[in-house]
Amino acid sequence: MLKTAKKLNLSFVPPKLSKNLKMQLPTWFHLGAPPKTYNKSKDKCLQTNHETNTIKDLLTTSKRIHTNTTSPKHSPRKNCACQACKTDRNNGCLNPHKCAASANMILNKLNQKLNPLAKSNTDDLTLTHHRKEKTTKPSQQ
C-alpha cells in the first residue's frame, strides 16, 4: 500500500482527526514523527516487552510518569515498586521507568496535528451546539 502511494505521489493529510483516531495510529513509523525520533536500541524494549503498537499503548506506558495515583507511587528508579513497573519487569523489561520516559519523549516529538495530547486547533468548520440544533430541526414553511 505504501509503495503504491509513493508511486502515485499520494500523501495522507487529513484536515482534522478525532482524538480516538489519533490514539489508533501506529506507534512505529508514525506520520507525525520527525526524523530521528526513534532510537532502535532504546525502543526495542517498548516494541517487544511493552507491546506498544498504537499511540494509545504509548500513552498507557508513559502515564505512570504523570500520575501518582497508584499505591505505591511510581519513582524514577530502575527498581520502582509501583504495580505498573512490577508488571513490566515480569514481562522482561529491565528498566520500566526508562521505557516510560522514552515513550513520553516519542509522544512529545509528534506533530501537533497528529498528537492526541496536543490541543486541537479550531478550524471554524465544526458546527456549534446551536447550529447543530438548527440543522436538525425541520424547516417550517
Short mmCIF file of C-alpha atoms in Angstrom, two decimals:
data_model
loop_
_atom_site.label_atom_id
_atom_site.label_comp_id
_atom_site.label_asym_id
_atom_site.label_seq_id
_atom_site.Cartn_x
_atom_site.Cartn_y
_atom_site.Cartn_z
CA MET A 1 0.00 0.00 0.00
CA LEU A 2 2.83 2.40 0.87
CA LYS A 3 4.68 1.59 -2.36
CA THR A 4 1.56 2.36 -4.39
CA ALA A 5 1.02 5.63 -2.54
CA LYS A 6 4.63 6.63 -3.18
CA LYS A 7 4.38 5.61 -6.84
CA LEU A 8 1.25 7.72 -7.31
CA ASN A 9 2.71 10.61 -5.29
CA LEU A 10 -0.08 10.46 -2.69
CA SER A 11 0.11 11.70 0.88
CA PHE A 12 -2.09 11.49 3.96
CA VAL A 13 -3.12 14.98 5.06
CA PRO A 14 -6.47 14.91 6.87
CA PRO A 15 -7.95 18.29 7.82
CA LYS A 16 -8.85 17.18 11.34
CA LEU A 17 -8.63 13.86 13.18
CA SER A 18 -10.65 12.89 16.22
CA LYS A 19 -8.77 12.06 19.41
CA ASN A 20 -9.97 8.47 19.11
CA LEU A 21 -8.48 8.14 15.63
CA LYS A 22 -5.20 9.71 16.76
CA MET A 23 -4.98 7.08 19.50
CA GLN A 24 -5.33 4.29 16.93
CA LEU A 25 -2.44 5.47 14.75
CA PRO A 26 0.60 3.17 14.76
CA THR A 27 3.42 3.99 17.14
CA TRP A 28 6.30 2.96 14.92
CA PHE A 29 6.91 4.92 11.72
CA HIS A 30 4.23 7.40 12.77
CA LEU A 31 3.27 10.00 10.16
CA GLY A 32 3.74 12.87 12.60
CA ALA A 33 7.14 11.82 13.94
CA PRO A 34 10.12 13.90 12.80
CA PRO A 35 13.32 12.17 11.65
CA LYS A 36 15.48 10.63 14.39
CA THR A 37 12.52 10.22 16.74
CA TYR A 38 13.12 6.54 17.19
CA ASN A 39 16.24 5.03 18.73
CA LYS A 40 16.46 1.36 17.81
CA SER A 41 18.24 0.20 20.96
CA LYS A 42 16.02 2.13 23.40
CA ASP A 43 12.77 1.42 21.62
CA LYS A 44 13.31 -2.30 21.13
CA CYS A 45 12.08 -2.95 24.69
CA LEU A 46 8.98 -0.80 24.06
CA GLN A 47 8.22 -2.87 20.97
CA THR A 48 8.88 -6.33 22.40
CA ASN A 49 8.23 -6.25 26.16
CA HIS A 50 5.64 -3.46 26.38
CA GLU A 51 3.95 -4.25 23.04
CA THR A 52 3.35 -0.59 22.21
CA ASN A 53 1.77 -0.89 18.78
CA THR A 54 -0.51 2.17 18.88
CA ILE A 55 -0.27 5.67 20.31
CA LYS A 56 -2.76 4.59 22.99
CA ASP A 57 -0.24 1.96 24.14
CA LEU A 58 2.47 4.64 24.37
CA LEU A 59 0.16 6.81 26.47
CA THR A 60 -0.54 3.90 28.80
CA THR A 61 3.17 3.20 29.21
CA SER A 62 4.08 6.84 29.86
CA LYS A 63 1.09 7.56 32.13
CA ARG A 64 2.93 6.45 35.30
CA ILE A 65 5.32 9.40 34.98
CA HIS A 66 2.50 11.96 35.08
CA THR A 67 0.05 10.42 37.55
CA ASN A 68 0.94 9.29 41.03
CA THR A 69 -2.38 7.76 41.96
CA THR A 70 -1.00 4.25 42.19
CA SER A 71 -0.08 2.73 45.50
CA PRO A 72 2.86 2.56 45.99
CA LYS A 73 3.67 5.65 43.95
CA HIS A 74 5.92 5.48 40.92
CA SER A 75 9.50 6.57 41.49
CA PRO A 76 12.06 7.30 38.77
CA ARG A 77 14.28 4.34 39.66
CA LYS A 78 15.20 1.10 37.99
CA ASN A 79 13.62 -0.89 40.85
CA CYS A 80 10.40 1.12 41.28
CA ALA A 81 7.82 -0.72 43.39
CA CYS A 82 4.66 0.53 41.65
CA GLN A 83 2.38 -2.10 40.14
CA ALA A 84 2.89 -0.98 36.53
CA CYS A 85 6.68 -1.26 36.84
CA LYS A 86 6.42 -4.66 38.54
CA THR A 87 4.26 -5.92 35.68
CA ASP A 88 6.73 -4.57 33.12
CA ARG A 89 9.67 -6.23 34.89
CA ASN A 90 7.75 -9.53 34.90
CA ASN A 91 7.30 -9.11 31.13
CA GLY A 92 11.08 -8.81 30.67
CA CYS A 93 11.76 -5.06 30.90
CA LEU A 94 14.99 -4.23 32.73
CA ASN A 95 14.22 -0.56 33.44
CA PRO A 96 10.48 0.31 33.24
CA HIS A 97 10.99 3.97 34.16
CA LYS A 98 13.47 4.44 31.31
CA CYS A 99 10.97 2.91 28.89
CA ALA A 100 8.17 5.13 30.22
CA ALA A 101 10.40 8.18 29.76
CA SER A 102 11.26 7.06 26.23
CA ALA A 103 7.54 6.62 25.43
CA ASN A 104 6.88 10.10 26.79
CA MET A 105 9.69 11.54 24.65
CA ILE A 106 8.24 9.96 21.49
CA LEU A 107 4.79 11.40 22.29
CA ASN A 108 6.25 14.87 22.84
CA LYS A 109 8.02 14.79 19.47
CA LEU A 110 4.87 14.01 17.46
CA ASN A 111 3.47 16.63 15.12
CA GLN A 112 0.83 18.83 16.81
CA LYS A 113 -1.80 17.83 14.27
CA LEU A 114 -1.42 14.10 14.96
CA ASN A 115 -0.61 14.24 18.68
CA PRO A 116 -3.54 13.23 20.92
CA LEU A 117 -2.08 15.24 23.82
CA ALA A 118 -1.96 18.48 21.84
CA LYS A 119 -4.83 20.90 21.93
CA SER A 120 -6.75 20.68 18.68
CA ASN A 121 -6.83 23.80 16.55
CA THR A 122 -10.22 25.21 15.82
CA ASP A 123 -10.85 25.30 12.11
CA ASP A 124 -14.14 27.24 12.32
CA LEU A 125 -15.73 24.47 10.27
CA THR A 126 -17.12 22.49 13.18
CA LEU A 127 -20.75 23.19 13.96
CA THR A 128 -21.59 24.73 17.32
CA HIS A 129 -24.33 23.34 19.54
CA HIS A 130 -26.85 25.93 18.29
CA ARG A 131 -26.01 25.37 14.63
CA LYS A 132 -26.44 21.62 15.07
CA GLU A 133 -29.91 22.22 16.54
CA LYS A 134 -30.84 24.43 13.59
CA THR A 135 -29.78 21.83 11.05
CA THR A 136 -31.69 19.01 12.75
CA LYS A 137 -34.96 20.93 13.12
CA PRO A 138 -37.29 20.63 10.13
CA SER A 139 -37.85 23.92 8.40
CA GLN A 140 -41.34 25.35 8.86
CA GLN A 141 -42.92 26.73 5.74
#
